PDB file of C-alpha atoms in Angstrom:
ATOM      1  CA  UNK A 509      46.143 -51.785 -12.399  1.00  0.00           C
ATOM      2  CA  UNK A 510      42.531 -50.822 -12.942  1.00  0.00           C
ATOM      3  CA  UNK A 511      39.773 -53.368 -12.785  1.00  0.00           C
ATOM      4  CA  UNK A 512      36.201 -52.885 -13.960  1.00  0.00           C
ATOM      5  CA  UNK A 513      33.386 -55.060 -12.708  1.00  0.00           C
ATOM      6  CA  UNK A 514      29.923 -54.919 -14.235  1.00  0.00           C
ATOM      7  CA  UNK A 515      26.699 -56.045 -12.667  1.00  0.00           C
ATOM      8  CA  UNK A 516      22.986 -55.810 -13.289  1.00  0.00           C
ATOM      9  CA  UNK A 517      22.518 -57.748 -16.474  1.00  0.00           C
ATOM     10  CA  UNK A 518      19.831 -60.313 -16.900  1.00  0.00           C
ATOM     11  CA  UNK A 519      16.746 -61.411 -18.731  1.00  0.00           C
ATOM     12  CA  UNK A 520      13.807 -59.059 -19.072  1.00  0.00           C
ATOM     13  CA  UNK A 521      10.687 -58.859 -21.157  1.00  0.00           C
ATOM     14  CA  UNK A 522      10.255 -56.216 -23.833  1.00  0.00           C
ATOM     15  CA  UNK A 523       9.365 -52.935 -22.224  1.00  0.00           C
ATOM     16  CA  UNK A 524      11.190 -53.871 -19.066  1.00  0.00           C
ATOM     17  CA  UNK A 525      13.947 -52.123 -17.194  1.00  0.00           C
ATOM     18  CA  UNK A 526      17.477 -52.941 -16.132  1.00  0.00           C
ATOM     19  CA  UNK A 527      20.132 -50.931 -14.380  1.00  0.00           C
ATOM     20  CA  UNK A 528      23.742 -51.780 -15.079  1.00  0.00           C
ATOM     21  CA  UNK A 529      26.546 -50.809 -12.760  1.00  0.00           C
ATOM     22  CA  UNK A 530      30.268 -50.735 -13.322  1.00  0.00           C
ATOM     23  CA  UNK A 531      32.739 -50.088 -10.552  1.00  0.00           C
ATOM     24  CA  UNK A 532      36.371 -49.327 -11.228  1.00  0.00           C
ATOM     25  CA  UNK A 533      38.852 -50.368  -8.605  1.00  0.00           C
ATOM     26  CA  UNK A 534      42.564 -49.950  -8.106  1.00  0.00           C
ATOM     27  CA  UNK A 535      44.896 -47.110  -7.259  1.00  0.00           C
ATOM     28  CA  UNK A 536      42.883 -44.713  -9.392  1.00  0.00           C
ATOM     29  CA  UNK A 537      43.270 -40.983  -9.343  1.00  0.00           C
ATOM     30  CA  UNK A 538      41.256 -40.146 -12.415  1.00  0.00           C
ATOM     31  CA  UNK A 539      39.193 -41.494 -15.272  1.00  0.00           C
ATOM     32  CA  UNK A 540      38.571 -39.344 -18.314  1.00  0.00           C
ATOM     33  CA  UNK A 541      35.476 -41.104 -19.557  1.00  0.00           C
ATOM     34  CA  UNK A 542      33.427 -44.130 -18.700  1.00  0.00           C
ATOM     35  CA  UNK A 543      30.983 -45.765 -20.985  1.00  0.00           C
ATOM     36  CA  UNK A 544      29.017 -48.756 -22.042  1.00  0.00           C
ATOM     37  CA  UNK A 545      29.457 -50.731 -25.214  1.00  0.00           C
ATOM     38  CA  UNK A 546      27.552 -53.716 -26.456  1.00  0.00           C
ATOM     39  CA  UNK A 547      28.042 -56.479 -28.938  1.00  0.00           C
ATOM     40  CA  UNK A 548      25.289 -58.650 -30.316  1.00  0.00           C
ATOM     41  CA  UNK A 549      25.939 -61.901 -32.171  1.00  0.00           C
ATOM     42  CA  UNK A 550      27.124 -61.205 -35.686  1.00  0.00           C
ATOM     43  CA  UNK A 551      27.427 -57.493 -35.082  1.00  0.00           C
ATOM     44  CA  UNK A 552      30.203 -55.042 -34.419  1.00  0.00           C
ATOM     45  CA  UNK A 553      30.768 -53.771 -30.926  1.00  0.00           C
ATOM     46  CA  UNK A 554      29.069 -50.420 -30.626  1.00  0.00           C
ATOM     47  CA  UNK A 555      29.000 -47.535 -28.245  1.00  0.00           C
ATOM     48  CA  UNK A 556      25.844 -47.385 -26.189  1.00  0.00           C
ATOM     49  CA  UNK A 557      26.556 -44.432 -23.952  1.00  0.00           C
ATOM     50  CA  UNK A 558      29.549 -42.518 -22.689  1.00  0.00           C
ATOM     51  CA  UNK A 559      30.095 -39.959 -19.981  1.00  0.00           C
ATOM     52  CA  UNK A 560      33.096 -37.752 -19.346  1.00  0.00           C
ATOM     53  CA  UNK A 561      34.330 -36.785 -15.934  1.00  0.00           C
ATOM     54  CA  UNK A 562      32.956 -33.309 -16.515  1.00  0.00           C
ATOM     55  CA  UNK A 563      29.471 -34.602 -17.151  1.00  0.00           C
ATOM     56  CA  UNK A 564      29.169 -34.597 -20.920  1.00  0.00           C
ATOM     57  CA  UNK A 565      27.261 -37.544 -22.298  1.00  0.00           C
ATOM     58  CA  UNK A 566      26.520 -39.067 -25.638  1.00  0.00           C
ATOM     59  CA  UNK A 567      24.303 -41.927 -26.702  1.00  0.00           C
ATOM     60  CA  UNK A 568      23.756 -44.203 -29.601  1.00  0.00           C
ATOM     61  CA  UNK A 569      20.745 -43.065 -31.590  1.00  0.00           C
ATOM     62  CA  UNK A 570      19.093 -46.405 -30.993  1.00  0.00           C
ATOM     63  CA  UNK A 571      18.995 -45.904 -27.228  1.00  0.00           C
ATOM     64  CA  UNK A 572      18.552 -42.159 -26.962  1.00  0.00           C
ATOM     65  CA  UNK A 573      15.559 -41.320 -24.848  1.00  0.00           C
ATOM     66  CA  UNK A 574      15.436 -44.776 -23.315  1.00  0.00           C
ATOM     67  CA  UNK A 575      18.841 -45.188 -21.678  1.00  0.00           C
ATOM     68  CA  UNK A 576      20.513 -42.866 -19.226  1.00  0.00           C
ATOM     69  CA  UNK A 577      24.160 -42.961 -18.245  1.00  0.00           C
ATOM     70  CA  UNK A 578      25.382 -41.476 -15.007  1.00  0.00           C
ATOM     71  CA  UNK A 579      28.635 -41.358 -13.096  1.00  0.00           C
ATOM     72  CA  UNK A 580      29.716 -41.159  -9.530  1.00  0.00           C
ATOM     73  CA  UNK A 581      33.238 -39.821  -9.872  1.00  0.00           C
ATOM     74  CA  UNK A 582      33.977 -40.230  -6.193  1.00  0.00           C
ATOM     75  CA  UNK A 583      33.156 -43.924  -6.373  1.00  0.00           C
ATOM     76  CA  UNK A 584      34.608 -44.398  -9.860  1.00  0.00           C
ATOM     77  CA  UNK A 585      31.338 -45.970 -10.830  1.00  0.00           C
ATOM     78  CA  UNK A 586      29.182 -45.631 -13.907  1.00  0.00           C
ATOM     79  CA  UNK A 587      25.570 -46.674 -14.310  1.00  0.00           C
ATOM     80  CA  UNK A 588      23.331 -47.350 -17.232  1.00  0.00           C
ATOM     81  CA  UNK A 589      19.625 -47.071 -16.630  1.00  0.00           C
ATOM     82  CA  UNK A 590      17.865 -48.939 -19.398  1.00  0.00           C
ATOM     83  CA  UNK A 591      14.158 -48.353 -19.820  1.00  0.00           C
ATOM     84  CA  UNK A 592      11.697 -49.556 -22.419  1.00  0.00           C
ATOM     85  CA  UNK A 593      13.991 -52.359 -23.415  1.00  0.00           C
ATOM     86  CA  UNK A 594      13.586 -53.897 -26.828  1.00  0.00           C
ATOM     87  CA  UNK A 595      14.636 -57.291 -28.171  1.00  0.00           C
ATOM     88  CA  UNK A 596      17.217 -55.520 -30.315  1.00  0.00           C
ATOM     89  CA  UNK A 597      18.917 -54.368 -27.119  1.00  0.00           C
ATOM     90  CA  UNK A 598      19.934 -57.955 -26.497  1.00  0.00           C
ATOM     91  CA  UNK A 599      23.715 -58.043 -26.380  1.00  0.00           C
ATOM     92  CA  UNK A 600      26.726 -58.499 -24.202  1.00  0.00           C
ATOM     93  CA  UNK A 601      27.370 -55.188 -22.504  1.00  0.00           C
ATOM     94  CA  UNK A 602      30.866 -54.040 -21.616  1.00  0.00           C
ATOM     95  CA  UNK A 603      31.985 -51.278 -19.347  1.00  0.00           C
ATOM     96  CA  UNK A 604      34.865 -49.137 -20.533  1.00  0.00           C
ATOM     97  CA  UNK A 605      37.116 -46.699 -18.749  1.00  0.00           C
ATOM     98  CA  UNK A 606      38.932 -44.349 -21.077  1.00  0.00           C
ATOM     99  CA  UNK A 607      42.035 -42.639 -19.813  1.00  0.00           C
ATOM    100  CA  UNK A 608      41.959 -44.330 -16.441  1.00  0.00           C
ATOM    101  CA  UNK A 609      45.047 -43.328 -14.498  1.00  0.00           C
ATOM    102  CA  UNK A 610      46.482 -45.263 -11.607  1.00  0.00           C
ATOM    103  CA  UNK A 611      49.377 -44.716  -9.262  1.00  0.00           C
ATOM    104  CA  UNK A 612      50.290 -48.343  -8.801  1.00  0.00           C
ATOM    105  CA  UNK A 613      51.608 -49.003 -11.306  1.00  0.00           C
ATOM    106  CA  UNK A 614      51.860 -45.460 -12.682  1.00  0.00           C
ATOM    107  CA  UNK A 615      49.883 -45.757 -15.872  1.00  0.00           C
ATOM    108  CA  UNK A 616      47.006 -44.317 -17.800  1.00  0.00           C
ATOM    109  CA  UNK A 617      45.154 -46.539 -20.174  1.00  0.00           C
ATOM    110  CA  UNK A 618      41.970 -47.958 -21.570  1.00  0.00           C
ATOM    111  CA  UNK A 619      40.287 -50.692 -19.567  1.00  0.00           C
ATOM    112  CA  UNK A 620      37.394 -53.036 -20.145  1.00  0.00           C
ATOM    113  CA  UNK A 621      35.185 -55.030 -17.864  1.00  0.00           C
ATOM    114  CA  UNK A 622      34.329 -58.657 -18.312  1.00  0.00           C
ATOM    115  CA  UNK A 623      30.878 -57.856 -19.623  1.00  0.00           C
ATOM    116  CA  UNK A 624      27.367 -58.733 -18.613  1.00  0.00           C
ATOM    117  CA  UNK A 625      24.636 -60.301 -20.684  1.00  0.00           C
ATOM    118  CA  UNK A 626      21.425 -58.430 -21.332  1.00  0.00           C
ATOM    119  CA  UNK A 627      18.656 -60.417 -22.926  1.00  0.00           C
ATOM    120  CA  UNK A 628      15.313 -58.901 -23.846  1.00  0.00           C
ATOM    121  CA  UNK A 629      12.845 -61.550 -24.827  1.00  0.00           C
ATOM    122  CA  UNK A 630       9.293 -62.678 -24.309  1.00  0.00           C
TER     123      UNK A 630
END
């Protein structure tokens, strides 16, 4: 079983900065991609940023240039550096591991964290 735990959410003022972390734990031997998704009230869950094991990244247009995703493959951890935060960034942010493979039990699958709230408000 693979477990994802997010941290780093909170309340910040517009223009502020947050750094989200997501650590995957379990008998993991590989994760294809890790990413961050968010869902605001009344809106569809959307991809924020995603990073493959090989280092390729992609971002939502709305966060490009402001957010940076990074991975530590050895630690099975993904980070999201969020700069110049805007009120429209307010959402519940979820960590995702795509193609996470574990030995106990032997399985590869898609896993989600419990989420962390990010609120950008004056």
